[in-house]
Amino acid sequence: MKIIFIYEHFFPPFDEGVKKFAYMLHQEMSKSHDATLIKDIGGIPGIINNLLTVPRILLAFLFLRPDRVVYVPKGALTFPSLARIWVLEKFLRGKLSVVGVQRKKLTGWQHKILCQLRFRNIFVLSSAMANEVHRLGIHARILNIGIDRQRYAPGGNVPALRNKYGIPVDRPVLLH
Protein backbone atom coordinates (compact mmCIF):
# COMPACT_ATOMS: atom_id res chain seq x y z
CA MET A 1 0.00 0.00 0.00
CA LYS A 2 1.21 3.50 -0.82
CA ILE A 3 0.96 5.96 2.08
CA ILE A 4 1.73 9.64 2.50
CA PHE A 5 2.59 10.29 6.15
CA ILE A 6 2.47 13.90 7.39
CA TYR A 7 3.93 15.17 10.63
CA GLU A 8 5.38 18.65 10.35
CA HIS A 9 7.84 18.43 13.29
CA PHE A 10 9.50 15.21 12.11
CA PHE A 11 13.01 16.28 13.13
CA PRO A 12 15.37 14.74 15.70
CA PRO A 13 15.65 14.54 18.56
CA PHE A 14 12.50 12.48 19.01
CA ASP A 15 12.46 13.27 22.71
CA GLU A 16 8.88 14.13 23.65
CA GLY A 17 5.52 12.41 23.45
CA VAL A 18 4.03 13.58 20.15
CA LYS A 19 7.35 13.42 18.29
CA LYS A 20 8.04 9.93 19.65
CA PHE A 21 4.53 8.79 18.74
CA ALA A 22 4.74 10.16 15.18
CA TYR A 23 8.21 8.70 14.69
CA MET A 24 7.16 5.24 15.88
CA LEU A 25 3.94 5.32 13.84
CA HIS A 26 5.91 6.25 10.71
CA GLN A 27 8.52 3.56 11.41
CA GLU A 28 5.84 0.87 11.78
CA MET A 29 4.02 1.96 8.62
CA SER A 30 7.28 2.02 6.67
CA LYS A 31 7.99 -1.63 7.54
CA SER A 32 5.14 -2.97 5.45
CA HIS A 33 4.09 -0.07 3.20
CA ASP A 34 5.64 2.41 0.79
CA ALA A 35 5.44 5.46 3.10
CA THR A 36 6.40 8.92 1.86
CA LEU A 37 7.07 11.47 4.60
CA ILE A 38 5.99 15.11 4.41
CA LYS A 39 7.43 17.40 7.09
CA ASP A 40 8.22 21.08 7.49
CA ILE A 41 10.96 22.44 5.26
CA GLY A 42 14.02 23.22 7.39
CA GLY A 43 15.19 26.82 7.54
CA ILE A 44 11.80 28.27 6.59
CA PRO A 45 9.78 30.17 9.22
CA GLY A 46 6.87 28.29 10.80
CA ILE A 47 4.17 30.56 9.35
CA ILE A 48 5.45 29.93 5.81
CA ASN A 49 5.60 26.18 6.44
CA ASN A 50 2.01 26.33 7.74
CA LEU A 51 0.87 28.02 4.53
CA LEU A 52 2.72 25.47 2.39
CA THR A 53 1.40 22.36 4.17
CA VAL A 54 -1.88 21.93 2.27
CA PRO A 55 -0.45 22.68 -1.22
CA ARG A 56 2.47 20.28 -0.61
CA ILE A 57 0.10 17.51 0.51
CA LEU A 58 -2.19 18.04 -2.47
CA LEU A 59 0.73 18.00 -4.93
CA ALA A 60 2.13 14.84 -3.36
CA PHE A 61 -1.34 13.28 -3.57
CA LEU A 62 -1.65 14.13 -7.28
CA PHE A 63 1.81 12.86 -8.18
CA LEU A 64 2.13 9.83 -5.90
CA ARG A 65 -1.49 8.58 -6.03
CA PRO A 66 -1.41 7.05 -2.53
CA ASP A 67 -3.95 4.61 -1.15
CA ARG A 68 -4.00 6.46 2.19
CA VAL A 69 -2.85 9.81 3.62
CA VAL A 70 -2.09 9.75 7.35
CA TYR A 71 -1.83 13.13 9.08
CA VAL A 72 -0.68 13.79 12.64
CA PRO A 73 -1.20 17.56 13.13
CA LYS A 74 1.80 19.13 14.87
CA GLY A 75 -0.15 21.52 17.03
CA ALA A 76 -2.92 19.13 18.05
CA LEU A 77 -6.56 19.51 17.05
CA THR A 78 -6.54 23.31 17.03
CA PHE A 79 -8.87 25.47 14.96
CA PRO A 80 -6.24 25.97 12.19
CA SER A 81 -5.42 22.26 12.03
CA LEU A 82 -9.11 21.28 11.93
CA ALA A 83 -9.69 23.82 9.13
CA ARG A 84 -6.69 22.33 7.28
CA ILE A 85 -8.10 18.81 7.82
CA TRP A 86 -11.50 19.86 6.46
CA VAL A 87 -9.92 21.33 3.31
CA LEU A 88 -7.79 18.21 2.81
CA GLU A 89 -10.82 15.94 3.21
CA LYS A 90 -12.58 17.77 0.39
CA PHE A 91 -9.70 17.11 -2.01
CA LEU A 92 -8.50 13.68 -0.86
CA ARG A 93 -11.93 12.03 -1.19
CA GLY A 94 -11.98 9.75 1.85
CA LYS A 95 -8.30 8.76 1.73
CA LEU A 96 -7.32 10.96 4.68
CA SER A 97 -6.89 9.56 8.20
CA VAL A 98 -6.06 11.97 11.01
CA VAL A 99 -4.56 11.07 14.37
CA GLY A 100 -5.26 13.79 16.93
CA VAL A 101 -2.95 13.42 19.89
CA GLN A 102 -4.12 16.52 21.76
CA ARG A 103 -7.03 18.93 21.65
CA LYS A 104 -6.89 22.61 22.40
CA LYS A 105 -9.65 24.83 23.73
CA LEU A 106 -11.63 26.70 21.11
CA THR A 107 -13.28 30.11 21.27
CA GLY A 108 -17.04 30.43 20.84
CA TRP A 109 -16.93 31.48 17.19
CA GLN A 110 -14.44 28.70 16.34
CA HIS A 111 -16.71 26.14 17.99
CA LYS A 112 -19.73 27.42 16.01
CA ILE A 113 -17.85 27.14 12.71
CA LEU A 114 -16.45 23.68 13.39
CA CYS A 115 -19.85 22.33 14.44
CA GLN A 116 -21.07 23.11 10.89
CA LEU A 117 -18.30 21.09 9.23
CA ARG A 118 -18.17 17.33 8.79
CA PHE A 119 -15.07 15.25 9.43
CA ARG A 120 -14.26 11.60 8.68
CA ASN A 121 -11.53 9.22 9.76
CA ILE A 122 -10.44 11.05 12.90
CA PHE A 123 -8.62 8.95 15.48
CA VAL A 124 -7.81 10.04 19.04
CA LEU A 125 -5.87 8.43 21.85
CA SER A 126 -8.47 8.26 24.63
CA SER A 127 -12.18 8.04 25.29
CA ALA A 128 -12.00 11.39 27.12
CA MET A 129 -10.64 13.07 24.00
CA ALA A 130 -13.23 11.29 21.84
CA ASN A 131 -15.96 12.74 24.07
CA GLU A 132 -14.43 16.24 23.79
CA VAL A 133 -14.33 16.24 19.99
CA HIS A 134 -17.78 14.66 19.86
CA ARG A 135 -19.11 17.96 21.26
CA LEU A 136 -17.91 19.51 17.98
CA GLY A 137 -19.91 16.97 16.01
CA ILE A 138 -16.78 14.96 15.18
CA HIS A 139 -17.16 11.22 15.47
CA ALA A 140 -13.68 10.06 16.45
CA ARG A 141 -12.50 6.51 16.88
CA ILE A 142 -10.08 5.58 19.64
CA LEU A 143 -6.63 4.42 18.59
CA ASN A 144 -5.24 2.24 21.36
CA ILE A 145 -1.50 2.81 21.22
CA GLY A 146 -0.40 0.83 24.27
CA ILE A 147 2.71 1.07 26.38
CA ASP A 148 6.29 -0.05 25.66
CA ARG A 149 6.47 -2.74 28.35
CA GLN A 150 10.23 -3.18 27.93
CA ARG A 151 10.93 0.47 28.64
CA TYR A 152 8.17 1.02 31.20
CA ALA A 153 8.23 -2.20 33.17
CA PRO A 154 6.50 -2.36 36.55
CA GLY A 155 8.80 -1.31 39.40
CA GLY A 156 10.54 -3.71 41.69
CA ASN A 157 10.35 -3.59 45.48
CA VAL A 158 8.01 -0.64 46.17
CA PRO A 159 8.98 -0.11 49.84
CA ALA A 160 12.68 -0.08 48.87
CA LEU A 161 12.00 2.47 46.11
CA ARG A 162 10.04 4.69 48.52
CA ASN A 163 12.93 4.51 50.97
CA LYS A 164 15.52 5.21 48.24
CA TYR A 165 13.71 8.38 47.08
CA GLY A 166 12.53 9.51 50.52
CA ILE A 167 8.81 9.08 49.83
CA PRO A 168 6.77 8.42 52.98
CA VAL A 169 4.99 5.05 53.03
CA ASP A 170 1.62 6.60 53.98
CA ARG A 171 1.59 9.14 51.08
CA PRO A 172 0.03 8.33 47.70
CA VAL A 173 2.24 8.76 44.62
CA LEU A 174 1.10 9.83 41.16
CA LEU A 175 3.59 9.37 38.34
CA HIS A 176 3.41 10.89 34.88
Coordinates of N, CA, C and O in Angstrom, one line a residue:
M1 N 0.8 -1.2 0.0 CA 0.0 0.0 0.0 C 0.9 1.2 0.0 O 1.9 1.3 0.7
K2 N 0.5 2.2 -0.8 CA 1.2 3.5 -0.8 C 0.6 4.5 0.2 O -0.6 4.7 0.1
I3 N 1.4 5.1 1.0 CA 1.0 6.0 2.1 C 1.7 7.3 2.0 O 3.0 7.2 1.8
I4 N 1.1 8.4 2.2 CA 1.7 9.6 2.5 C 1.5 9.9 4.0 O 0.4 9.9 4.5
F5 N 2.6 10.1 4.7 CA 2.6 10.3 6.2 C 3.0 11.7 6.4 O 4.1 12.1 6.0
I6 N 2.2 12.5 7.1 CA 2.5 13.9 7.4 C 2.6 14.1 8.9 O 1.7 13.8 9.6
Y7 N 3.7 14.6 9.3 CA 3.9 15.2 10.6 C 5.0 16.3 10.5 O 6.1 16.0 10.1
E8 N 4.6 17.5 10.7 CA 5.4 18.6 10.3 C 6.7 18.7 11.2 O 7.7 19.2 10.7
H9 N 6.7 18.3 12.4 CA 7.8 18.4 13.3 C 8.7 17.1 13.3 O 9.2 16.8 14.3
F10 N 8.8 16.5 12.2 CA 9.5 15.2 12.1 C 11.0 15.5 12.0 O 11.6 15.3 11.0
F11 N 11.6 16.0 13.1 CA 13.0 16.3 13.1 C 13.6 15.8 14.4 O 12.9 15.9 15.5
P12 N 14.8 15.2 14.4 CA 15.4 14.7 15.7 C 15.7 16.0 16.6 O 15.9 17.0 16.0
P13 N 15.8 15.8 17.8 CA 15.7 14.5 18.6 C 14.2 14.2 18.8 O 13.4 15.1 18.9
F14 N 13.9 12.9 18.8 CA 12.5 12.5 19.0 C 12.4 12.2 20.5 O 12.5 11.1 21.0
D15 N 12.3 13.3 21.3 CA 12.5 13.3 22.7 C 11.2 13.6 23.5 O 11.3 13.7 24.7
E16 N 10.1 13.8 22.9 CA 8.9 14.1 23.6 C 7.7 13.4 23.0 O 7.8 12.8 21.9
G17 N 6.6 13.3 23.8 CA 5.5 12.4 23.5 C 5.0 12.4 22.0 O 5.0 11.3 21.4
V18 N 4.6 13.6 21.5 CA 4.0 13.6 20.2 C 5.1 13.2 19.1 O 4.8 12.4 18.2
K19 N 6.3 13.7 19.2 CA 7.3 13.4 18.3 C 7.7 11.9 18.3 O 7.9 11.3 17.3
K20 N 7.8 11.4 19.5 CA 8.0 9.9 19.6 C 6.9 9.1 19.0 O 7.2 8.2 18.3
F21 N 5.7 9.5 19.3 CA 4.5 8.8 18.7 C 4.6 8.8 17.2 O 4.4 7.8 16.5
A22 N 4.7 10.0 16.6 CA 4.7 10.2 15.2 C 5.9 9.4 14.6 O 5.7 8.7 13.5
Y23 N 7.0 9.4 15.2 CA 8.2 8.7 14.7 C 7.9 7.2 14.7 O 8.2 6.5 13.7
M24 N 7.4 6.7 15.8 CA 7.2 5.2 15.9 C 6.0 4.8 14.9 O 6.1 3.7 14.3
L25 N 5.0 5.6 14.8 CA 3.9 5.3 13.8 C 4.5 5.3 12.4 O 4.2 4.3 11.7
H26 N 5.3 6.2 12.0 CA 5.9 6.3 10.7 C 6.8 5.0 10.5 O 6.8 4.4 9.5
Q27 N 7.6 4.7 11.5 CA 8.5 3.6 11.4 C 7.7 2.3 11.2 O 8.1 1.4 10.3
E28 N 6.7 2.1 11.9 CA 5.8 0.9 11.8 C 5.2 0.8 10.4 O 5.1 -0.2 9.8
M29 N 4.7 1.9 9.9 CA 4.0 2.0 8.6 C 5.0 1.7 7.5 O 4.7 1.0 6.5
S30 N 6.2 2.2 7.7 CA 7.3 2.0 6.7 C 7.8 0.6 6.5 O 8.3 0.2 5.5
K31 N 7.6 -0.2 7.6 CA 8.0 -1.6 7.5 C 7.2 -2.4 6.5 O 7.8 -3.3 5.9
S32 N 5.9 -2.1 6.3 CA 5.1 -3.0 5.5 C 4.4 -2.2 4.3 O 3.7 -2.8 3.5
H33 N 4.7 -0.9 4.2 CA 4.1 -0.1 3.2 C 5.1 0.9 2.6 O 6.1 1.2 3.2
D34 N 4.8 1.4 1.4 CA 5.6 2.4 0.8 C 5.2 3.7 1.4 O 4.2 4.3 0.9
A35 N 5.9 4.3 2.4 CA 5.4 5.5 3.1 C 6.3 6.7 2.8 O 7.5 6.6 3.0
T36 N 5.7 7.7 2.2 CA 6.4 8.9 1.9 C 6.1 9.9 3.0 O 5.0 10.1 3.4
L37 N 7.2 10.5 3.5 CA 7.1 11.5 4.6 C 7.0 12.9 4.1 O 7.8 13.3 3.2
I38 N 6.1 13.7 4.6 CA 6.0 15.1 4.4 C 6.2 15.8 5.8 O 5.4 15.5 6.7
K39 N 7.1 16.7 5.9 CA 7.4 17.4 7.1 C 7.7 18.8 6.7 O 7.8 19.2 5.5
D40 N 7.9 19.7 7.7 CA 8.2 21.1 7.5 C 9.6 21.2 6.8 O 10.4 20.3 6.9
I41 N 9.7 22.2 6.0 CA 11.0 22.4 5.3 C 11.9 23.2 6.2 O 11.5 24.3 6.7
G42 N 13.1 22.6 6.5 CA 14.0 23.2 7.4 C 14.5 24.6 6.9 O 14.6 24.8 5.7
G43 N 14.7 25.5 7.9 CA 15.2 26.8 7.5 C 14.1 27.8 7.1 O 14.4 29.0 6.8
I44 N 12.9 27.4 7.0 CA 11.8 28.3 6.6 C 11.0 28.6 7.8 O 10.7 27.7 8.6
P45 N 10.6 29.8 8.0 CA 9.8 30.2 9.2 C 8.5 29.4 9.3 O 7.9 29.0 8.3
G46 N 8.0 29.1 10.5 CA 6.9 28.3 10.8 C 5.6 28.7 10.1 O 4.9 27.9 9.6
I47 N 5.4 30.0 10.0 CA 4.2 30.6 9.4 C 4.2 30.2 7.9 O 3.1 29.9 7.3
I48 N 5.3 30.3 7.2 CA 5.5 29.9 5.8 C 5.2 28.4 5.6 O 4.5 28.0 4.7
N49 N 5.8 27.6 6.5 CA 5.6 26.2 6.4 C 4.1 25.9 6.6 O 3.6 25.0 5.9
N50 N 3.4 26.6 7.5 CA 2.0 26.3 7.7 C 1.2 26.6 6.5 O 0.3 25.9 6.1
L51 N 1.6 27.7 5.8 CA 0.9 28.0 4.5 C 1.2 27.0 3.4 O 0.3 26.8 2.5
L52 N 2.3 26.4 3.4 CA 2.7 25.5 2.4 C 2.2 24.0 2.6 O 2.3 23.2 1.7
T53 N 1.8 23.7 3.8 CA 1.4 22.4 4.2 C 0.3 21.8 3.2 O 0.5 20.7 2.6
V54 N -0.8 22.5 3.1 CA -1.9 21.9 2.3 C -1.5 21.8 0.8 O -1.7 20.8 0.2
P55 N -0.9 22.8 0.2 CA -0.4 22.7 -1.2 C 0.6 21.5 -1.4 O 0.5 20.8 -2.4
R56 N 1.5 21.4 -0.5 CA 2.5 20.3 -0.6 C 1.8 18.9 -0.5 O 2.1 18.0 -1.2
I57 N 0.8 18.8 0.4 CA 0.1 17.5 0.5 C -0.7 17.2 -0.8 O -0.7 16.1 -1.3
L58 N -1.4 18.2 -1.3 CA -2.2 18.0 -2.5 C -1.3 17.7 -3.7 O -1.7 16.8 -4.5
L59 N -0.2 18.3 -3.8 CA 0.7 18.0 -4.9 C 1.3 16.6 -4.8 O 1.3 15.8 -5.8
A60 N 1.6 16.2 -3.6 CA 2.1 14.8 -3.4 C 1.0 13.8 -3.7 O 1.3 12.8 -4.3
F61 N -0.2 14.2 -3.3 CA -1.3 13.3 -3.6 C -1.5 13.1 -5.1 O -1.7 12.0 -5.6
L62 N -1.5 14.2 -5.8 CA -1.7 14.1 -7.3 C -0.5 13.3 -8.0 O -0.8 12.6 -8.9
F63 N 0.7 13.5 -7.5 CA 1.8 12.9 -8.2 C 2.0 11.4 -7.7 O 2.4 10.5 -8.5
L64 N 1.8 11.2 -6.4 CA 2.1 9.8 -5.9 C 0.9 8.9 -5.9 O 1.1 7.7 -5.8
R65 N -0.3 9.4 -6.0 CA -1.5 8.6 -6.0 C -1.5 7.5 -4.9 O -1.6 6.3 -5.2
P66 N -1.5 8.0 -3.6 CA -1.4 7.0 -2.5 C -2.8 6.4 -2.3 O -3.8 6.9 -2.7
D67 N -2.7 5.3 -1.6 CA -4.0 4.6 -1.1 C -4.5 5.3 0.1 O -5.7 5.2 0.4
R68 N -3.6 5.9 0.9 CA -4.0 6.5 2.2 C -3.1 7.6 2.5 O -1.9 7.6 2.2
V69 N -3.6 8.7 3.1 CA -2.8 9.8 3.6 C -3.1 9.8 5.1 O -4.2 9.9 5.6
V70 N -2.0 9.7 5.9 CA -2.1 9.8 7.4 C -1.5 11.1 7.8 O -0.3 11.4 7.6
Y71 N -2.3 11.8 8.6 CA -1.8 13.1 9.1 C -1.9 13.2 10.6 O -2.9 12.9 11.2
V72 N -0.8 13.5 11.2 CA -0.7 13.8 12.6 C -0.4 15.3 12.8 O 0.7 15.7 12.6
P73 N -1.4 16.1 13.1 CA -1.2 17.6 13.1 C -0.2 17.9 14.2 O -0.3 17.4 15.4
K74 N 0.7 18.8 13.9 CA 1.8 19.1 14.9 C 1.3 19.9 16.1 O 1.8 19.7 17.2
G75 N 0.3 20.7 15.9 CA -0.1 21.5 17.0 C -1.3 21.0 17.7 O -1.9 21.6 18.6
A76 N -1.7 19.8 17.5 CA -2.9 19.1 18.0 C -4.1 19.5 17.2 O -4.0 20.0 16.1
L77 N -5.3 19.2 17.8 CA -6.6 19.5 17.0 C -7.0 20.9 17.4 O -8.0 21.2 18.1
T78 N -6.3 21.9 16.9 CA -6.5 23.3 17.0 C -7.5 23.7 15.9 O -7.8 23.0 15.0
F79 N -8.0 25.0 16.0 CA -8.9 25.5 15.0 C -8.2 25.5 13.6 O -8.7 25.0 12.6
P80 N -6.9 26.0 13.5 CA -6.2 26.0 12.2 C -6.0 24.6 11.7 O -6.2 24.3 10.5
S81 N -5.7 23.6 12.5 CA -5.4 22.3 12.0 C -6.7 21.6 11.6 O -6.8 20.9 10.6
L82 N -7.8 21.8 12.3 CA -9.1 21.3 11.9 C -9.6 21.9 10.6 O -10.2 21.2 9.8
A83 N -9.3 23.2 10.4 CA -9.7 23.8 9.1 C -8.9 23.2 8.0 O -9.4 22.9 6.9
R84 N -7.6 23.0 8.3 CA -6.7 22.3 7.3 C -7.2 20.9 7.0 O -7.2 20.5 5.8
I85 N -7.6 20.2 8.0 CA -8.1 18.8 7.8 C -9.4 18.8 7.0 O -9.5 18.0 6.0
W86 N -10.3 19.8 7.2 CA -11.5 19.9 6.5 C -11.2 20.1 5.0 O -11.8 19.5 4.1
V87 N -10.3 21.0 4.7 CA -9.9 21.3 3.3 C -9.3 20.1 2.7 O -9.7 19.7 1.5
L88 N -8.4 19.4 3.4 CA -7.8 18.2 2.8 C -8.8 17.1 2.5 O -8.7 16.4 1.5
E89 N -9.8 17.0 3.4 CA -10.8 15.9 3.2 C -11.6 16.2 1.9 O -12.0 15.2 1.2
K90 N -11.8 17.4 1.6 CA -12.6 17.8 0.4 C -11.8 17.3 -0.9 O -12.4 16.9 -1.8
F91 N -10.5 17.4 -0.8 CA -9.7 17.1 -2.0 C -9.3 15.6 -2.0 O -9.1 15.1 -3.1
L92 N -9.1 15.0 -0.9 CA -8.5 13.7 -0.9 C -9.6 12.6 -0.9 O -9.2 11.4 -0.9
R93 N -10.8 12.9 -0.9 CA -11.9 12.0 -1.2 C -11.9 10.8 -0.3 O -11.8 9.7 -0.9
G94 N -11.9 10.9 1.0 CA -12.0 9.7 1.8 C -10.7 9.0 2.1 O -10.7 8.0 2.8
K95 N -9.6 9.5 1.5 CA -8.3 8.8 1.7 C -7.5 9.3 2.9 O -6.4 8.8 3.2
L96 N -8.0 10.3 3.6 CA -7.3 11.0 4.7 C -7.7 10.3 6.0 O -8.9 10.2 6.3
S97 N -6.7 10.0 6.8 CA -6.9 9.6 8.2 C -6.1 10.5 9.1 O -4.9 10.8 8.8
V98 N -6.7 11.0 10.1 CA -6.1 12.0 11.0 C -5.9 11.4 12.4 O -6.9 10.8 12.9
V99 N -4.8 11.5 13.0 CA -4.6 11.1 14.4 C -4.4 12.3 15.2 O -3.3 13.0 15.1
G100 N -5.3 12.6 16.0 CA -5.3 13.8 16.9 C -4.7 13.3 18.3 O -5.3 12.5 18.9
V101 N -3.6 13.8 18.6 CA -2.9 13.4 19.9 C -3.3 14.4 21.1 O -3.1 14.0 22.2
Q102 N -3.7 15.6 20.7 CA -4.1 16.5 21.8 C -5.3 17.4 21.2 O -5.4 17.5 20.0
R103 N -6.0 18.0 22.1 CA -7.0 18.9 21.6 C -6.9 20.2 22.4 O -6.6 20.2 23.6
K104 N -7.0 21.3 21.8 CA -6.9 22.6 22.4 C -8.3 23.2 22.6 O -9.2 22.9 21.9
K105 N -8.4 24.1 23.5 CA -9.7 24.8 23.7 C -9.9 25.7 22.5 O -9.0 26.3 22.0
L106 N -11.2 25.9 22.2 CA -11.6 26.7 21.1 C -12.5 27.9 21.6 O -13.1 27.7 22.7
T107 N -12.4 29.0 20.9 CA -13.3 30.1 21.3 C -14.7 29.8 20.8 O -14.9 28.9 20.0
G108 N -15.6 30.6 21.2 CA -17.0 30.4 20.8 C -17.3 30.4 19.3 O -18.0 29.6 18.8
W109 N -16.7 31.4 18.6 CA -16.9 31.5 17.2 C -16.3 30.3 16.5 O -16.8 29.8 15.5
Q110 N -15.1 29.8 17.0 CA -14.4 28.7 16.3 C -15.3 27.4 16.5 O -15.5 26.7 15.6
H111 N -15.9 27.3 17.7 CA -16.7 26.1 18.0 C -17.9 26.1 17.1 O -18.3 25.1 16.5
K112 N -18.5 27.3 16.9 CA -19.7 27.4 16.0 C -19.4 27.0 14.6 O -20.2 26.4 13.9
I113 N -18.2 27.5 14.1 CA -17.8 27.1 12.7 C -17.6 25.6 12.6 O -18.1 25.0 11.7
L114 N -16.8 25.1 13.5 CA -16.5 23.7 13.4 C -17.6 22.8 13.5 O -17.7 21.7 12.9
C115 N -18.6 23.2 14.3 CA -19.9 22.3 14.4 C -20.6 22.2 13.1 O -21.4 21.3 13.0
Q116 N -20.4 23.1 12.2 CA -21.1 23.1 10.9 C -20.3 22.2 9.9 O -20.9 21.9 8.8
L117 N -19.1 21.9 10.2 CA -18.3 21.1 9.2 C -18.4 19.6 9.6 O -18.7 19.2 10.7
R118 N -18.2 18.8 8.6 CA -18.2 17.3 8.8 C -16.8 16.8 8.6 O -16.1 17.1 7.6
F119 N -16.4 15.9 9.5 CA -15.1 15.3 9.4 C -15.2 13.7 9.4 O -16.2 13.2 10.0
R120 N -14.3 13.1 8.7 CA -14.3 11.6 8.7 C -12.9 11.1 9.1 O -11.9 11.9 9.0
N121 N -12.8 9.9 9.5 CA -11.5 9.2 9.8 C -10.6 10.0 10.7 O -9.4 10.2 10.5
I122 N -11.2 10.4 11.8 CA -10.4 11.1 12.9 C -10.2 10.0 14.0 O -11.2 9.4 14.4
F123 N -9.0 9.9 14.4 CA -8.6 8.9 15.5 C -8.0 9.7 16.6 O -7.2 10.7 16.4
V124 N -8.4 9.4 17.8 CA -7.8 10.0 19.0 C -7.3 9.0 20.0 O -7.5 7.8 19.8
L125 N -6.6 9.4 21.0 CA -5.9 8.4 21.9 C -6.6 8.0 23.1 O -6.1 7.2 23.9
S126 N -7.8 8.6 23.4 CA -8.5 8.3 24.6 C -10.0 8.5 24.5 O -10.4 9.3 23.6
S127 N -10.7 7.8 25.3 CA -12.2 8.0 25.3 C -12.5 9.5 25.7 O -13.5 10.0 25.3
A128 N -11.7 10.0 26.7 CA -12.0 11.4 27.1 C -11.9 12.4 26.0 O -12.7 13.3 25.8
M129 N -10.8 12.2 25.1 CA -10.6 13.1 24.0 C -11.7 12.8 22.9 O -12.2 13.8 22.3
A130 N -12.1 11.6 22.8 CA -13.2 11.3 21.8 C -14.5 12.0 22.3 O -15.2 12.6 21.4
N131 N -14.8 12.0 23.6 CA -16.0 12.7 24.1 C -15.8 14.2 23.8 O -16.8 14.9 23.5
E132 N -14.6 14.8 24.0 CA -14.4 16.2 23.8 C -14.7 16.6 22.3 O -15.4 17.6 22.1
V133 N -14.1 15.9 21.4 CA -14.3 16.2 20.0 C -15.7 15.9 19.5 O -16.2 16.5 18.6
H134 N -16.4 15.0 20.2 CA -17.8 14.7 19.9 C -18.7 15.9 20.1 O -19.6 16.1 19.3
R135 N -18.3 16.7 21.0 CA -19.1 18.0 21.3 C -19.0 18.9 20.1 O -19.8 19.8 19.9
L136 N -18.0 18.7 19.2 CA -17.9 19.5 18.0 C -18.6 18.8 16.8 O -18.6 19.3 15.7
G137 N -19.2 17.7 17.1 CA -19.9 17.0 16.0 C -19.0 16.1 15.3 O -19.3 15.6 14.2
I138 N -17.8 15.8 15.8 CA -16.8 15.0 15.2 C -16.9 13.6 15.8 O -16.7 13.4 17.0
H139 N -17.2 12.6 15.0 CA -17.2 11.2 15.5 C -15.7 10.7 15.3 O -15.2 10.6 14.2
A140 N -15.1 10.5 16.5 CA -13.7 10.1 16.5 C -13.6 8.6 17.0 O -14.3 8.3 18.0
R141 N -12.7 7.9 16.4 CA -12.5 6.5 16.9 C -11.2 6.5 17.7 O -10.3 7.3 17.5
I142 N -11.2 5.6 18.7 CA -10.1 5.6 19.6 C -9.0 4.7 19.1 O -9.3 3.5 18.7
L143 N -7.8 5.2 19.0 CA -6.6 4.4 18.6 C -5.9 4.0 19.8 O -5.3 4.8 20.5
N144 N -5.9 2.7 20.2 CA -5.2 2.2 21.4 C -3.8 2.0 21.0 O -3.4 1.1 20.3
I145 N -2.9 2.9 21.6 CA -1.5 2.8 21.2 C -0.7 2.0 22.2 O 0.4 1.5 21.8
G146 N -1.1 1.7 23.4 CA -0.4 0.8 24.3 C 0.8 1.5 24.9 O 1.1 2.7 24.8
I147 N 1.5 0.6 25.6 CA 2.7 1.1 26.4 C 3.9 0.2 26.0 O 3.7 -1.0 25.9
D148 N 5.1 0.7 25.9 CA 6.3 0.0 25.7 C 6.7 -0.7 27.0 O 7.3 -0.1 27.9
R149 N 6.3 -2.0 27.1 CA 6.5 -2.7 28.4 C 7.9 -3.0 28.7 O 8.3 -3.3 29.8
Q150 N 8.8 -3.0 27.7 CA 10.2 -3.2 27.9 C 10.8 -1.9 28.6 O 11.6 -2.0 29.5
R151 N 10.4 -0.8 28.1 CA 10.9 0.5 28.6 C 10.3 0.9 29.9 O 10.9 1.4 30.8
Y152 N 8.9 0.6 30.0 CA 8.2 1.0 31.2 C 7.7 -0.2 31.9 O 6.5 -0.4 32.1
A153 N 8.6 -1.0 32.4 CA 8.2 -2.2 33.2 C 7.8 -1.8 34.6 O 8.3 -0.8 35.1
P154 N 6.9 -2.6 35.2 CA 6.5 -2.4 36.6 C 7.7 -2.3 37.5 O 8.7 -3.1 37.3
G155 N 7.7 -1.5 38.5 CA 8.8 -1.3 39.4 C 9.0 -2.5 40.2 O 8.2 -3.5 40.3
G156 N 10.2 -2.6 40.9 CA 10.5 -3.7 41.7 C 9.9 -3.6 43.1 O 8.7 -3.4 43.2
N157 N 10.7 -3.6 44.1 CA 10.3 -3.6 45.5 C 9.9 -2.2 45.8 O 10.7 -1.3 46.0
V158 N 8.6 -2.0 45.9 CA 8.0 -0.6 46.2 C 8.5 0.0 47.5 O 8.9 1.2 47.5
P159 N 8.5 -0.7 48.6 CA 9.0 -0.1 49.8 C 10.4 0.3 49.7 O 10.8 1.4 50.2
A160 N 11.3 -0.4 49.0 CA 12.7 -0.1 48.9 C 12.8 1.2 48.0 O 13.6 2.0 48.3
L161 N 12.0 1.3 47.0 CA 12.0 2.5 46.1 C 11.5 3.7 46.9 O 12.1 4.8 46.7
R162 N 10.5 3.6 47.7 CA 10.0 4.7 48.5 C 11.2 5.1 49.5 O 11.4 6.3 49.6
N163 N 11.8 4.2 50.1 CA 12.9 4.5 51.0 C 14.1 5.2 50.2 O 14.6 6.2 50.7
K164 N 14.4 4.7 49.0 CA 15.5 5.2 48.2 C 15.3 6.7 47.9 O 16.2 7.5 47.9
Y165 N 14.0 7.0 47.5 CA 13.7 8.4 47.1 C 13.1 9.2 48.2 O 12.7 10.4 47.9
G166 N 13.0 8.7 49.4 CA 12.5 9.5 50.5 C 11.0 9.8 50.5 O 10.6 10.9 50.9
I167 N 10.3 8.9 49.9 CA 8.8 9.1 49.8 C 8.2 8.3 51.0 O 8.3 7.1 51.2
P168 N 7.4 9.1 51.8 CA 6.8 8.4 53.0 C 5.8 7.3 52.5 O 5.2 7.4 51.5
V169 N 5.8 6.2 53.3 CA 5.0 5.1 53.0 C 3.5 5.4 53.0 O 2.7 4.8 52.2
D170 N 3.0 6.3 53.9 CA 1.6 6.6 54.0 C 1.1 7.6 53.0 O 0.0 8.0 53.0
R171 N 2.0 8.1 52.1 CA 1.6 9.1 51.1 C 1.4 8.5 49.7 O 2.2 7.7 49.2
P172 N 0.3 8.9 49.1 CA 0.0 8.3 47.7 C 1.0 9.0 46.7 O 1.5 10.1 46.9
V173 N 1.3 8.3 45.6 CA 2.2 8.8 44.6 C 1.5 8.7 43.3 O 1.0 7.7 42.9
L174 N 1.6 9.8 42.5 CA 1.1 9.8 41.2 C 2.3 10.1 40.2 O 3.0 11.1 40.4
L175 N 2.5 9.2 39.3 CA 3.6 9.4 38.3 C 3.0 9.7 37.0 O 2.0 9.2 36.6
H176 N 3.8 10.5 36.2 CA 3.4 10.9 34.9 C 4.6 10.7 34.0 O 5.7 11.2 34.3

